[in-house]
Short mmCIF file of C-alpha atoms in Angstrom, two decimals:
data_model
loop_
_atom_site.label_atom_id
_atom_site.label_comp_id
_atom_site.label_asym_id
_atom_site.label_seq_id
_atom_site.Cartn_x
_atom_site.Cartn_y
_atom_site.Cartn_z
CA UNK A 1 0.00 0.00 0.00
CA UNK A 2 1.35 3.41 -0.92
CA UNK A 3 1.05 6.43 1.32
CA UNK A 4 0.75 10.13 0.45
CA UNK A 5 2.46 12.66 2.67
CA UNK A 6 3.53 16.23 2.25
CA UNK A 7 6.08 18.43 3.98
CA UNK A 8 6.47 21.59 1.97
CA UNK A 9 7.08 25.25 2.74
CA UNK A 10 6.75 27.76 -0.08
CA UNK A 11 8.04 31.28 -0.54
CA UNK A 12 7.73 33.50 -3.59
CA UNK A 13 10.41 35.65 -5.17
CA UNK A 14 10.44 37.71 -8.34
CA UNK A 15 13.10 38.27 -10.96
CA UNK A 16 13.94 40.07 -14.19
CA UNK A 17 11.10 42.59 -13.97
CA UNK A 18 11.95 45.44 -11.60
CA UNK A 19 8.43 46.89 -12.00
CA UNK A 20 7.04 43.73 -10.38
CA UNK A 21 7.14 43.55 -6.59
CA UNK A 22 5.49 44.09 -3.23
CA UNK A 23 4.11 47.37 -1.91
CA UNK A 24 3.85 47.85 1.83
CA UNK A 25 0.84 49.81 3.06
CA UNK A 26 0.50 52.30 5.90
CA UNK A 27 -2.60 51.77 8.02
CA UNK A 28 -4.81 53.74 10.38
CA UNK A 29 -7.30 52.26 12.81
CA UNK A 30 -10.72 53.80 13.34
CA UNK A 31 -12.53 53.21 16.64
CA UNK A 32 -15.03 54.80 18.95
CA UNK A 33 -13.48 55.74 22.26
CA UNK A 34 -15.31 56.17 25.57
CA UNK A 35 -16.06 52.45 25.53
CA UNK A 36 -17.59 52.42 22.10
CA UNK A 37 -19.62 55.62 21.88
CA UNK A 38 -19.09 58.83 19.94
CA UNK A 39 -17.39 59.65 16.67
CA UNK A 40 -14.70 57.56 15.06
CA UNK A 41 -11.17 58.34 16.18
CA UNK A 42 -8.26 57.46 13.93
CA UNK A 43 -4.84 56.39 15.11
CA UNK A 44 -1.73 54.88 13.59
CA UNK A 45 -1.95 51.11 13.33
CA UNK A 46 0.79 48.51 13.48
CA UNK A 47 0.19 45.77 10.87
CA UNK A 48 0.51 42.96 11.61
CA UNK A 49 -0.63 43.45 15.16
CA UNK A 50 -3.95 43.68 17.02
CA UNK A 51 -6.75 46.21 17.33
CA UNK A 52 -6.56 46.17 21.12
CA UNK A 53 -2.86 47.05 21.10
CA UNK A 54 -3.35 50.01 18.75
CA UNK A 55 -6.12 51.41 20.93
CA UNK A 56 -4.14 50.81 24.12
CA UNK A 57 -1.23 52.81 22.68
CA UNK A 58 -3.50 55.64 21.53
CA UNK A 59 -5.39 55.83 24.83
CA UNK A 60 -2.41 55.30 27.12
CA UNK A 61 -3.63 52.05 28.71
CA UNK A 62 -1.43 50.20 31.16
CA UNK A 63 0.10 46.88 29.97
CA UNK A 64 -2.53 44.18 29.53
CA UNK A 65 -0.26 41.50 31.00
CA UNK A 66 0.05 43.14 34.43
CA UNK A 67 -2.37 42.52 37.32
CA UNK A 68 -6.02 43.11 36.32
CA UNK A 69 -5.28 45.58 33.52
CA UNK A 70 -6.76 43.20 30.97
CA UNK A 71 -10.23 44.12 32.21
CA UNK A 72 -9.76 47.66 30.81
CA UNK A 73 -9.90 46.13 27.31
CA UNK A 74 -13.19 44.25 27.66
CA UNK A 75 -15.36 47.02 26.20
CA UNK A 76 -13.73 46.42 22.81
CA UNK A 77 -15.40 43.01 22.47
CA UNK A 78 -18.72 44.38 21.22
CA UNK A 79 -17.46 47.09 18.87
CA UNK A 80 -16.77 47.40 15.15
CA UNK A 81 -13.44 48.73 13.92
CA UNK A 82 -12.02 50.04 10.66
CA UNK A 83 -8.61 49.74 9.04
CA UNK A 84 -7.89 52.41 6.43
CA UNK A 85 -5.03 52.72 3.96
CA UNK A 86 -4.75 55.32 1.22
CA UNK A 87 -2.47 54.81 -1.76
CA UNK A 88 -1.84 56.12 -5.24
CA UNK A 89 -2.34 53.94 -8.26
CA UNK A 90 1.12 52.48 -8.88
CA UNK A 91 2.89 52.68 -12.21
CA UNK A 92 2.23 49.40 -13.99
CA UNK A 93 3.13 48.11 -17.40
CA UNK A 94 0.42 46.99 -19.81
CA UNK A 95 -1.24 43.80 -18.64
CA UNK A 96 0.14 43.85 -15.11
CA UNK A 97 -2.20 43.25 -12.18
CA UNK A 98 -2.36 44.72 -8.66
CA UNK A 99 -3.15 42.06 -6.06
CA UNK A 100 -4.09 42.59 -2.40
CA UNK A 101 -2.77 39.88 -0.08
CA UNK A 102 -3.44 39.25 3.58
CA UNK A 103 -2.31 36.08 5.32
CA UNK A 104 -4.68 36.64 8.22
CA UNK A 105 -7.47 38.98 9.35
CA UNK A 106 -9.18 38.16 12.62
CA UNK A 107 -12.10 37.41 12.58
CA UNK A 108 -15.16 38.45 10.54
CA UNK A 109 -14.56 41.34 8.15
CA UNK A 110 -15.42 43.04 4.89
CA UNK A 111 -13.12 44.78 2.44
CA UNK A 112 -14.05 47.90 0.50
CA UNK A 113 -12.08 49.78 -2.15
CA UNK A 114 -13.14 53.34 -2.96
CA UNK A 115 -16.51 52.77 -1.33
CA UNK A 116 -17.28 49.52 -3.15
CA UNK A 117 -17.61 46.31 -1.15
CA UNK A 118 -15.43 43.61 -2.71
CA UNK A 119 -15.39 40.85 -0.10
CA UNK A 120 -16.92 39.66 3.14
CA UNK A 121 -15.20 36.80 4.92
CA UNK A 122 -15.02 35.01 8.24
CA UNK A 123 -12.04 33.17 9.70
CA UNK A 124 -8.62 34.24 10.97
CA UNK A 125 -6.74 31.45 9.17
CA UNK A 126 -8.16 31.92 5.67
CA UNK A 127 -5.87 34.10 3.54
CA UNK A 128 -7.19 36.85 1.28
CA UNK A 129 -6.10 37.30 -2.34
CA UNK A 130 -7.94 39.94 -4.36
CA UNK A 131 -7.25 41.41 -7.80
CA UNK A 132 -7.85 45.17 -7.42
CA UNK A 133 -6.83 46.19 -10.93
CA UNK A 134 -10.31 46.80 -12.35
CA UNK A 135 -11.36 48.95 -9.36
CA UNK A 136 -8.38 51.29 -9.17
CA UNK A 137 -8.55 55.08 -9.31
CA UNK A 138 -5.67 57.54 -9.24
CA UNK A 139 -6.18 57.96 -5.48
CA UNK A 140 -7.48 54.93 -3.61
CA UNK A 141 -8.90 54.18 -0.17
CA UNK A 142 -8.78 50.61 1.07
CA UNK A 143 -11.12 50.10 4.04
CA UNK A 144 -11.42 46.91 6.09
CA UNK A 145 -14.34 46.72 8.50
CA UNK A 146 -13.74 44.28 11.36
CA UNK A 147 -16.83 43.08 13.20
CA UNK A 148 -17.06 42.44 16.94
CA UNK A 149 -15.59 39.23 18.37
CA UNK A 150 -17.57 36.04 17.69
CA UNK A 151 -19.23 34.63 20.78
CA UNK A 152 -22.32 32.77 21.90
CA UNK A 153 -24.17 35.49 23.77
CA UNK A 154 -26.46 33.00 25.51
CA UNK A 155 -23.43 31.53 27.25
CA UNK A 156 -21.68 33.08 30.28
CA UNK A 157 -18.68 35.30 29.66
CA UNK A 158 -16.16 32.49 29.74
CA UNK A 159 -14.57 30.04 27.30
CA UNK A 160 -17.92 28.40 26.51
CA UNK A 161 -18.50 31.38 24.19
CA UNK A 162 -15.58 30.22 22.03
CA UNK A 163 -17.79 27.65 20.29
CA UNK A 164 -19.00 30.41 17.96
CA UNK A 165 -15.71 30.54 16.05
CA UNK A 166 -12.56 28.77 14.92
CA UNK A 167 -10.29 30.72 17.25
CA UNK A 168 -8.08 29.63 20.15
CA UNK A 169 -10.55 29.04 22.95
CA UNK A 170 -7.97 30.11 25.54
CA UNK A 171 -8.41 33.75 24.48
CA UNK A 172 -11.92 33.69 26.00
CA UNK A 173 -10.35 33.07 29.40
CA UNK A 174 -8.18 30.24 30.76
CA UNK A 175 -6.17 29.55 33.87
CA UNK A 176 -3.04 30.98 32.21
CA UNK A 177 -4.69 33.37 29.73
CA UNK A 178 -6.77 36.45 30.61
CA UNK A 179 -9.96 37.10 28.68
CA UNK A 180 -8.48 38.97 25.74
CA UNK A 181 -9.91 37.90 22.37
CA UNK A 182 -7.64 39.22 19.60
CA UNK A 183 -9.06 41.11 16.63
CA UNK A 184 -7.52 42.67 13.56
CA UNK A 185 -4.88 42.13 10.90
CA UNK A 186 -2.51 39.67 12.53
CA UNK A 187 -0.41 38.41 9.62
CA UNK A 188 1.51 39.81 6.66
CA UNK A 189 -0.60 42.13 4.46
CA UNK A 190 0.54 43.97 1.33
CA UNK A 191 -0.08 44.85 -2.33
CA UNK A 192 1.74 43.07 -5.12
CA UNK A 193 2.25 43.90 -8.78
CA UNK A 194 2.25 40.77 -10.92
CA UNK A 195 2.64 40.18 -14.64
CA UNK A 196 -0.55 39.44 -16.56
CA UNK A 197 0.47 35.79 -16.75
CA UNK A 198 1.30 34.51 -13.28
CA UNK A 199 1.05 31.51 -10.98
CA UNK A 200 -1.45 31.90 -8.15
CA UNK A 201 -0.98 28.59 -6.37
CA UNK A 202 1.38 25.61 -6.43
CA UNK A 203 0.52 22.23 -4.89
CA UNK A 204 3.44 19.83 -4.34
CA UNK A 205 2.47 16.33 -3.13
CA UNK A 206 4.16 12.97 -3.29
CA UNK A 207 3.58 9.22 -3.00
CA UNK A 208 6.20 7.05 -1.30
CA UNK A 209 6.54 3.41 -2.26
CA UNK A 210 6.10 0.69 0.37
CA UNK A 211 9.86 0.21 0.51
CA UNK A 212 10.43 4.00 0.82
CA UNK A 213 12.87 3.82 -2.09
CA UNK A 214 10.83 5.71 -4.69
CA UNK A 215 8.90 8.98 -4.49
CA UNK A 216 6.48 10.12 -7.16
CA UNK A 217 6.08 13.89 -6.91
CA UNK A 218 3.03 15.61 -8.39
CA UNK A 219 3.16 19.37 -9.00
CA UNK A 220 -0.11 21.16 -9.78
CA UNK A 221 -0.07 24.78 -10.93
CA UNK A 222 -2.98 27.20 -11.15
CA UNK A 223 -2.85 30.80 -12.27
CA UNK A 224 -3.92 33.51 -14.67
CA UNK A 225 -3.35 33.52 -18.44
CA UNK A 226 -0.93 30.59 -18.32
CA UNK A 227 -1.71 29.21 -21.76
CA UNK A 228 1.35 29.50 -23.98
CA UNK A 229 3.67 29.75 -20.99
CA UNK A 230 6.19 27.14 -19.87
CA UNK A 231 6.68 25.92 -16.29
CA UNK A 232 10.01 24.44 -15.18
CA UNK A 233 10.35 22.62 -11.84
CA UNK A 234 13.68 21.66 -10.27
CA UNK A 235 14.35 19.54 -7.20
CA UNK A 236 17.70 20.27 -5.54
CA UNK A 237 19.38 18.38 -2.70
CA UNK A 238 20.99 19.89 0.39
CA UNK A 239 24.37 20.15 -1.35
CA UNK A 240 22.90 22.20 -4.20
CA UNK A 241 22.97 19.43 -6.79
CA UNK A 242 20.10 18.97 -9.25
CA UNK A 243 18.07 15.84 -8.46
CA UNK A 244 15.15 16.03 -10.91
CA UNK A 245 13.91 18.37 -13.62
CA UNK A 246 10.47 18.58 -15.21
CA UNK A 247 8.55 20.82 -17.59
CA UNK A 248 4.87 21.62 -17.88
CA UNK A 249 3.07 23.53 -20.63
CA UNK A 250 -0.30 24.63 -19.18
CA UNK A 251 -3.16 23.73 -21.48
CA UNK A 252 -1.13 21.21 -23.48
CA UNK A 253 0.64 18.75 -21.18
CA UNK A 254 -2.18 18.45 -18.67
CA UNK A 255 -2.96 20.11 -15.33
CA UNK A 256 -0.01 18.63 -13.45
CA UNK A 257 3.60 17.54 -13.74
CA UNK A 258 4.95 14.30 -12.27
CA UNK A 259 8.58 13.45 -11.55
CA UNK A 260 10.10 10.43 -9.81
CA UNK A 261 12.88 10.49 -7.24
CA UNK A 262 14.88 7.29 -6.72
CA UNK A 263 16.11 6.50 -3.22
CA UNK A 264 15.06 9.82 -1.69
CA UNK A 265 16.78 10.86 1.51
CA UNK A 266 14.15 10.69 4.21
CA UNK A 267 13.15 13.28 6.77
CA UNK A 268 13.50 12.10 10.39
CA UNK A 269 12.77 13.64 13.79
CA UNK A 270 15.97 15.27 15.04
CA UNK A 271 16.72 12.52 17.60
CA UNK A 272 16.31 9.65 15.11
CA UNK A 273 18.21 10.97 12.13
CA UNK A 274 18.57 14.00 9.91
CA UNK A 275 15.44 16.12 9.23
CA UNK A 276 16.54 16.21 5.59
CA UNK A 277 14.98 18.81 3.32
CA UNK A 278 15.25 19.26 -0.42
CA UNK A 279 14.63 22.62 -2.03
CA UNK A 280 12.64 23.19 -5.18
CA UNK A 281 12.34 26.00 -7.68
CA UNK A 282 9.43 26.60 -10.03
CA UNK A 283 9.98 29.02 -12.90
CA UNK A 284 7.33 30.53 -15.16
CA UNK A 285 8.46 31.53 -18.66
CA UNK A 286 6.25 33.54 -21.01
CA UNK A 287 5.62 32.69 -24.65
CA UNK A 288 8.61 34.82 -25.68
CA UNK A 289 11.04 32.91 -23.46
CA UNK A 290 11.27 35.52 -20.69
CA UNK A 291 11.45 34.43 -17.06
CA UNK A 292 8.58 36.24 -15.34
CA UNK A 293 8.10 34.46 -12.01
CA UNK A 294 10.00 32.21 -9.62
CA UNK A 295 8.56 30.28 -6.68
CA UNK A 296 10.91 28.58 -4.22
CA UNK A 297 10.13 26.13 -1.46
CA UNK A 298 11.30 23.21 0.69
CA UNK A 299 10.25 19.57 0.49
CA UNK A 300 10.83 16.67 2.88
CA UNK A 301 10.02 13.00 2.22
CA UNK A 302 8.57 10.98 5.09
CA UNK A 303 5.83 8.46 5.84
CA UNK A 304 3.86 9.02 9.02
CA UNK A 305 1.33 6.57 10.45
CA UNK A 306 -0.67 6.25 13.64
CA UNK A 307 -0.52 2.59 14.71
CA UNK A 308 -2.32 0.79 17.51
CA UNK A 309 -0.24 -0.35 20.47
CA UNK A 310 -0.42 -3.84 21.88
CA UNK A 311 -3.07 -3.92 24.59
CA UNK A 312 -4.47 -0.59 23.48
CA UNK A 313 -8.05 -1.60 24.20
CA UNK A 314 -7.31 -2.73 27.77
CA UNK A 315 -8.19 0.48 29.56
CA UNK A 316 -7.81 1.23 33.23
CA UNK A 317 -11.25 1.33 34.91
CA UNK A 318 -10.47 4.37 37.04
CA UNK A 319 -9.26 7.93 36.73
CA UNK A 320 -7.18 9.79 35.73
CA UNK A 321 -7.27 8.37 32.22
CA UNK A 322 -3.76 9.62 31.55
CA UNK A 323 -2.55 6.49 33.35
CA UNK A 324 -4.24 4.24 30.79
CA UNK A 325 -2.22 2.38 28.19
CA UNK A 326 -1.63 4.82 25.30
CA UNK A 327 -3.76 3.43 22.45
CA UNK A 328 -1.67 4.70 19.55
CA UNK A 329 1.89 5.49 18.59
CA UNK A 330 3.56 7.35 15.75
CA UNK A 331 5.38 5.32 13.13
CA UNK A 332 7.74 7.38 10.99
CA UNK A 333 9.39 5.80 7.96
CA UNK A 334 8.49 2.36 9.30
CA UNK A 335 9.97 2.97 12.76
CA UNK A 336 7.85 3.28 15.90
CA UNK A 337 8.89 6.43 17.74
CA UNK A 338 8.04 7.44 21.29
CA UNK A 339 6.84 11.04 21.22
CA UNK A 340 8.38 13.36 23.78
CA UNK A 341 6.75 16.74 24.26
CA UNK A 342 4.59 18.95 26.41
CA UNK A 343 1.70 21.40 26.16
CA UNK A 344 2.60 24.29 23.83
CA UNK A 345 0.72 27.48 24.64
CA UNK A 346 0.60 30.70 22.68
CA UNK A 347 3.97 32.51 22.80
CA UNK A 348 2.03 35.77 23.04
CA UNK A 349 -1.52 36.79 23.97
CA UNK A 350 -1.79 38.50 20.57
CA UNK A 351 -0.47 36.34 17.68
CA UNK A 352 0.17 39.40 15.52
CA UNK A 353 3.24 40.34 17.57
CA UNK A 354 4.92 36.93 17.61
CA UNK A 355 8.28 37.13 15.85
CA UNK A 356 10.35 34.50 14.05
CA UNK A 357 13.08 35.07 16.64
CA UNK A 358 10.63 34.22 19.45
CA UNK A 359 9.60 30.99 17.72
CA UNK A 360 13.24 30.05 17.15
CA UNK A 361 14.07 30.66 20.79
CA UNK A 362 11.25 28.40 21.98
CA UNK A 363 12.07 25.66 19.47
CA UNK A 364 15.70 25.73 20.64
CA UNK A 365 14.49 25.27 24.23
CA UNK A 366 12.29 22.35 23.11
CA UNK A 367 15.25 20.60 21.48
CA UNK A 368 17.40 21.20 24.56
CA UNK A 369 14.65 19.56 26.65
CA UNK A 370 14.87 16.48 24.37
CA UNK A 371 11.44 16.94 22.82
CA UNK A 372 11.01 15.50 19.37
#
């Protein structure tokens, strides 16, 4: 039996067209002070960040993490807020598109450009990708309305209200987390100028043989005006050597490209081997042979299963259940591995201020504690 698993991280870079690139936006936050009444006040907003933090800075609130200061923020739960960014229409070559990206807006929101509603969406983990080109004016106002926090009003003001959303329930109040429910733009958000023909999404998946000695990699590409273009995909090992090369002509050679990798080096947890990663590069060439887009990412080959332990159904009759025989175990690349870890809680109350350095620090501590 063959298994399908995926470990891939993608990043996008651009080359050979200096007019193509990302545009960072400056944001203001609109809110009603005096616990939600009165006219809108506008203040500078940090994006990514959190609505509560912008207001706290503007109003001079004491730190939310000290004593009972968190209670000063509760009035914000039932309010609506507005992000505003004004920008000039950028210089673009014929056929180029202006795309709005946001990797995360928390929680329910609508997006308007120049007074026209373009999108309404719910969910902090669903990214936004919108083509603004047809709606642009010389001077533009991008307005994001963020609705009040989702909660079951019939429930008491505790974590039982969290059932109204797909958000970390701890933010509604936990033994280690005050009741502070984040709102706002919490992940990277920007404008991007793209060529008329461009890749919008790349899916890289693979099938490992039963003997783990052959990987069949399937690359699916979707995008805009790709017909007549050529897609090149390269898999490169950790030493920089080319492992496999494939080509795809959208509209002619099918919707996907498949390549095979013989005897792939496997990814292992750090205490059982090398967490080996390949890199890949996808290039989009236009019909004239010009390189117009490059997408880079990482790919690791592994097979992960949950397997039943011997005696898994013989449960202890009493409590606590944590003393029962663990019913399942992870099997990675055919080897049963005892998982060593602990409860990971949010590094910050507001996810929009978590930095890569903070994550790296905590992961280093986890390795030092022999977690895997």
